[in-house]
Amino acid sequence: MTTPSGEPGGVTEAEWSAAVEAVRGLAPGPDGDEIQLVCHVNPDGDALGSMLGFALGMRRLGFTRVRATFPGEFELPVPYQNLPGLDLLVPQDEAYARPAIVLIFDVAAVSRLGDLRRLLAAPCVIVLDHHASNTRFGGVHLVDPRAAATSMMVDGLLGRLGVPLDAQIAECLYVALATDTGSFKFELTTPAVHELAARLVATGIRPGDISRRIFDTRPFGAMKLAGEVLGRACLDPTAAGGRGMVWTYATLADLDRFDQRPYVLDALIDPVRSVAEADVAVLVKQAAENEWGVSLRSKGAVDVSKVAVALGGGGHRLAAGFTGYGTPGEVVAQVRALLDQSLTFST
Ligand SMILES: [Mn+2]
């Protein structure tokens, strides 16, 4: 048996069986067990797509008491406002009080659950994730750091539960897979990723329409905002032992000036990380006064998950994040100080 990454290891057969048996032990129907799904704060395409795809799968199995939620303000980025299964999504204060089972999607650490960490008291907690920094909280761990997206773990579990992929489930899982692989460009884009994508597309979903909606549609103001944020980028060629770092920042005042929501900033890490003169790219996004959400990317010389974990966050070797405090300059200085210690090879 292989894992979703297509290689042996990762998730054991005992863990898959524990998850399957936990779900099969639940009572379906309108008087059945309450099933609570949760993903991380500020949910991205993988978190939402994986969670909603699984929620729809549970409905197909006859479970009617299924709710999905995430911590914090109940606001979805515009590109995800057409996902199938959104009727199963509720604000965090409408999550079940005492669900029989909790399934957690794309969450590497309890800090990403906010007030919903109370759900960890449920009798059964299953964690589906692919972050190398996963702290192995919860009861059953379907965690494979070599999987490109949490949606691959969802596909593995739905398959073992006998749920066929239909177009609605497939659209959710495709959005998850396409966003976490950067449209099938990142290093974990394995044969298993394309094999799953092939099965998803075979259900009749339209990848062109989905990609246009998710990746290639933004308000005019978002484009103008991007111009300003990219225009103030700084290049530090001596950082990371001479491999270089490029960084920029965006404030809440920037968002206000162009009347934009925070999600429009997420895509800006891509032009920043394309800079040839820098291995490391940093995007510092204001969350509150003196509080910043920091995105880190590496081309390979630096393990940015080490930097993120050292600063209280997490992620993957080439893509990670953390919450920073102070001014953008102070936050970037903290990153810079850790970069030399996080080089993955030296020349
Ligand atoms: Mn993910």
XYZ file of C-alpha atoms in Angstrom, residues 41-280:
240
model
C -7.991 30.244 10.534
C -7.880 32.397 7.374
C -8.719 29.313 5.303
C -7.028 28.874 1.924
C -8.048 26.776 -1.067
C -6.657 23.538 0.353
C -8.238 24.024 3.788
C -11.695 24.896 2.418
C -11.650 22.557 -0.571
C -10.479 19.580 1.486
C -13.002 20.217 4.256
C -15.994 20.852 1.963
C -15.089 17.958 -0.347
C -15.067 15.635 2.655
C -18.301 17.179 3.994
C -20.026 16.378 0.703
C -18.617 12.841 0.871
C -20.163 12.378 4.302
C -23.519 13.528 2.923
C -23.218 10.936 0.158
C -22.788 8.278 2.886
C -26.107 9.317 4.436
C -24.816 11.467 7.269
C -27.102 14.477 7.578
C -25.721 16.085 10.727
C -22.527 17.426 9.189
C -21.212 20.930 9.829
C -18.025 22.565 8.598
C -16.432 25.661 10.118
C -13.220 27.590 10.726
C -12.082 29.906 13.542
C -12.304 33.673 13.427
C -14.337 36.072 11.358
C -16.844 34.288 9.084
C -15.644 35.704 5.795
C -14.546 33.776 2.720
C -12.155 35.117 0.089
C -14.231 35.966 -3.008
C -12.587 33.254 -5.178
C -13.946 30.557 -2.812
C -17.500 31.898 -2.581
C -18.754 29.480 -5.256
C -17.335 26.243 -3.861
C -19.747 23.288 -3.732
C -20.817 22.344 -0.213
C -20.918 25.884 1.164
C -24.406 25.163 2.565
C -22.633 22.927 5.120
C -20.378 25.789 6.288
C -21.375 27.604 9.494
C -19.787 30.389 11.606
C -17.628 29.090 14.460
C -20.258 29.797 17.125
C -22.667 27.480 15.281
C -20.292 24.522 15.468
C -21.710 21.537 17.356
C -21.213 21.809 21.124
C -20.463 18.105 21.683
C -19.951 16.336 18.356
C -19.341 12.580 18.273
C -16.373 13.091 15.956
C -14.200 15.978 14.816
C -12.187 15.935 11.603
C -9.529 18.631 11.208
C -8.178 19.715 7.829
C -4.832 21.320 6.869
C -4.027 22.344 10.457
C -0.389 21.873 11.526
C -0.705 23.181 15.089
C -3.453 23.826 17.658
C -2.729 27.576 17.497
C -4.352 27.570 14.037
C -7.686 26.472 15.568
C -8.294 29.618 17.642
C -11.363 29.273 19.879
C -12.263 25.994 18.149
C -9.505 24.176 20.026
C -12.351 23.251 22.414
C -13.333 20.647 19.803
C -10.207 18.635 20.691
C -12.194 17.375 23.713
C -14.427 15.298 21.389
C -14.320 11.484 21.835
C -12.699 11.032 18.415
C -10.425 13.570 16.663
C -8.990 12.790 13.216
C -6.363 15.113 11.720
C -5.861 15.205 7.938
C -2.771 17.245 7.035
C 0.436 17.414 5.035
C 2.592 19.944 6.903
C 6.060 18.725 7.897
C 5.664 20.887 10.997
C 2.475 19.050 12.108
C 2.676 18.672 15.898
C 0.586 15.466 15.932
C -2.172 16.805 18.156
C -5.490 14.936 18.080
C -6.145 11.188 18.110
C -5.811 9.705 14.604
C -3.153 11.167 12.296
C -3.606 11.057 8.532
C -0.547 13.247 8.014
C 1.833 12.812 5.073
C 4.419 15.593 4.638
C 5.177 14.300 1.131
C 1.594 14.873 -0.022
C 1.236 18.116 -1.988
C -2.103 18.997 -0.418
C -4.442 17.905 2.356
C -6.928 17.068 -0.420
C -4.776 14.014 -1.193
C -5.441 12.748 2.323
C -9.170 13.422 1.806
C -9.095 11.449 -1.439
C -7.387 8.585 0.413
C -10.018 8.522 3.147
C -13.047 8.956 0.856
C -11.730 6.139 -1.336
C -11.340 3.821 1.659
C -14.894 4.754 2.759
C -16.221 3.778 -0.672
C -17.363 7.283 -1.655
C -17.087 7.763 -5.433
C -15.793 11.113 -6.682
C -18.613 13.155 -8.226
C -18.307 16.559 -9.883
C -19.087 18.513 -6.710
C -16.587 16.680 -4.530
C -14.092 16.819 -7.396
C -14.388 20.593 -7.775
C -13.599 21.051 -4.075
C -10.607 18.714 -4.202
C -9.371 20.223 -7.491
C -9.400 23.741 -6.036
C -7.464 22.399 -3.035
C -4.917 20.564 -5.176
C -4.438 23.378 -7.694
C -3.933 26.056 -5.028
C -1.469 24.103 -2.869
C 0.614 23.010 -5.873
C 0.639 26.538 -7.349
C -1.264 25.247 -10.395
C 0.848 22.066 -10.519
C 4.177 23.920 -10.476
C 5.638 23.225 -7.027
C 8.176 20.549 -6.107
C 5.681 18.077 -4.613
C 3.801 17.853 -7.927
C 4.327 14.084 -8.098
C 2.798 11.473 -10.405
C 0.246 10.894 -7.622
C -0.805 14.564 -7.856
C -1.450 14.316 -11.591
C -3.122 10.928 -11.125
C -5.577 12.489 -8.656
C -6.059 15.517 -10.929
C -6.878 13.149 -13.812
C -9.556 11.378 -11.760
C -11.005 14.749 -10.663
C -11.139 16.189 -14.186
C -12.711 12.933 -15.432
C -15.824 13.724 -13.360
C -16.611 16.539 -15.815
C -15.348 19.585 -13.911
C -13.951 22.454 -16.009
C -10.344 23.269 -14.981
C -10.244 26.380 -17.188
C -13.285 27.945 -15.538
C -12.112 26.966 -12.056
C -8.597 28.365 -12.591
C -9.916 31.629 -14.024
C -12.171 32.082 -10.996
C -9.567 31.073 -8.395
C -6.330 32.488 -9.813
C -7.065 34.940 -12.599
C -9.910 37.147 -11.383
C -9.257 40.122 -9.110
C -10.856 43.581 -8.737
C -9.249 46.560 -10.500
C -8.317 48.010 -7.100
C -6.401 44.837 -6.268
C -4.227 45.346 -9.341
C -3.525 48.975 -8.354
C -2.729 47.851 -4.794
C -0.346 45.208 -6.152
C 1.467 47.939 -8.082
C 2.161 49.861 -4.883
C 3.139 46.868 -2.777
C 5.523 45.500 -5.421
C 6.875 48.988 -6.079
C 8.186 49.245 -2.519
C 9.956 45.861 -2.502
C 13.552 45.770 -1.216
C 16.359 43.451 -2.347
C 18.950 42.378 0.224
C 21.581 40.446 -1.759
C 23.781 39.629 1.246
C 21.046 37.865 3.277
C 20.986 34.060 3.633
C 24.741 33.728 3.214
C 24.664 35.693 -0.032
C 21.716 33.813 -1.592
C 19.658 36.965 -1.172
C 16.287 37.991 0.210
C 13.562 40.133 -1.343
C 10.768 41.527 0.790
C 7.836 43.891 0.804
C 4.877 44.708 3.007
C 1.245 45.808 2.865
C -0.635 47.709 5.566
C -4.316 47.848 6.507
C -4.199 51.467 5.278
C -3.138 50.159 1.843
C -6.180 47.880 1.785
C -8.434 50.764 2.847
C -7.028 53.116 0.219
C -7.905 50.700 -2.582
C -11.056 49.369 -0.843
C -9.749 45.771 -0.888
C -10.066 42.722 1.364
C -6.943 40.964 2.748
C -7.230 37.902 0.472
C -6.072 39.957 -2.523
C -2.619 40.175 -0.890
C -2.087 36.411 -0.780
C -1.241 36.132 -4.478
C 1.428 38.850 -4.222
C 4.016 36.426 -2.863
C 4.258 34.944 -6.385
C 5.750 37.980 -8.185
C 7.986 38.582 -5.150
C 9.363 35.038 -5.148
C 10.084 35.208 -8.885
C 12.980 37.641 -8.300
C 16.123 35.981 -9.703
C 18.569 37.685 -7.344
C 17.012 36.259 -4.153
C 16.551 32.727 -2.829
C 14.177 33.921 -0.117
